[in-house]
Amino acid sequence: MILTEVIEHMSQDEAKQLIHQICAHVDFDNFIITTPNADFNRYYELSDFRHDDHKWEMGEESFKQWMRDVIKETNLHAEFVAVGDGVNNIQTT
């Protein structure tokens, strides 16, 4: 299951509900979720979100904590991997 660059387009509560719904109704071996890393936005010289239709963007540590809170009610095991171009060990996603 791949959910890439989707959840930032909905509220955090809606994103959590979507993840829970997928976990409850879809049989998968791996579930990959990507979202923009707000820590990287400074390298784009942005003071706001990357796209006007984003409801939120989190930095790496905030996203990790949010995901841990989301999956604590599931059987999921999380592994966090930064992907994309990088500057100073900070990746885009």
Short mmCIF file of C-alpha atoms in Angstrom, two decimals, residues 15 33 35-36 46-47 55 76 80 86 89 93:
data_model
loop_
_atom_site.label_atom_id
_atom_site.label_comp_id
_atom_site.label_asym_id
_atom_site.label_seq_id
_atom_site.Cartn_x
_atom_site.Cartn_y
_atom_site.Cartn_z
CA ALA A 15 -5.62 11.72 7.81
CA ILE A 33 3.23 6.94 3.70
CA THR A 35 4.51 13.69 3.17
CA PRO A 36 6.62 16.83 2.70
CA LEU A 46 9.51 29.16 1.57
CA SER A 47 7.95 30.74 4.61
CA LYS A 55 -3.61 21.82 5.28
CA LEU A 76 1.51 -1.32 12.69
CA PHE A 80 10.96 6.17 9.45
CA GLY A 86 18.85 16.36 0.70
CA ASN A 89 21.21 15.69 5.99
CA THR A 93 10.16 13.94 2.22
#
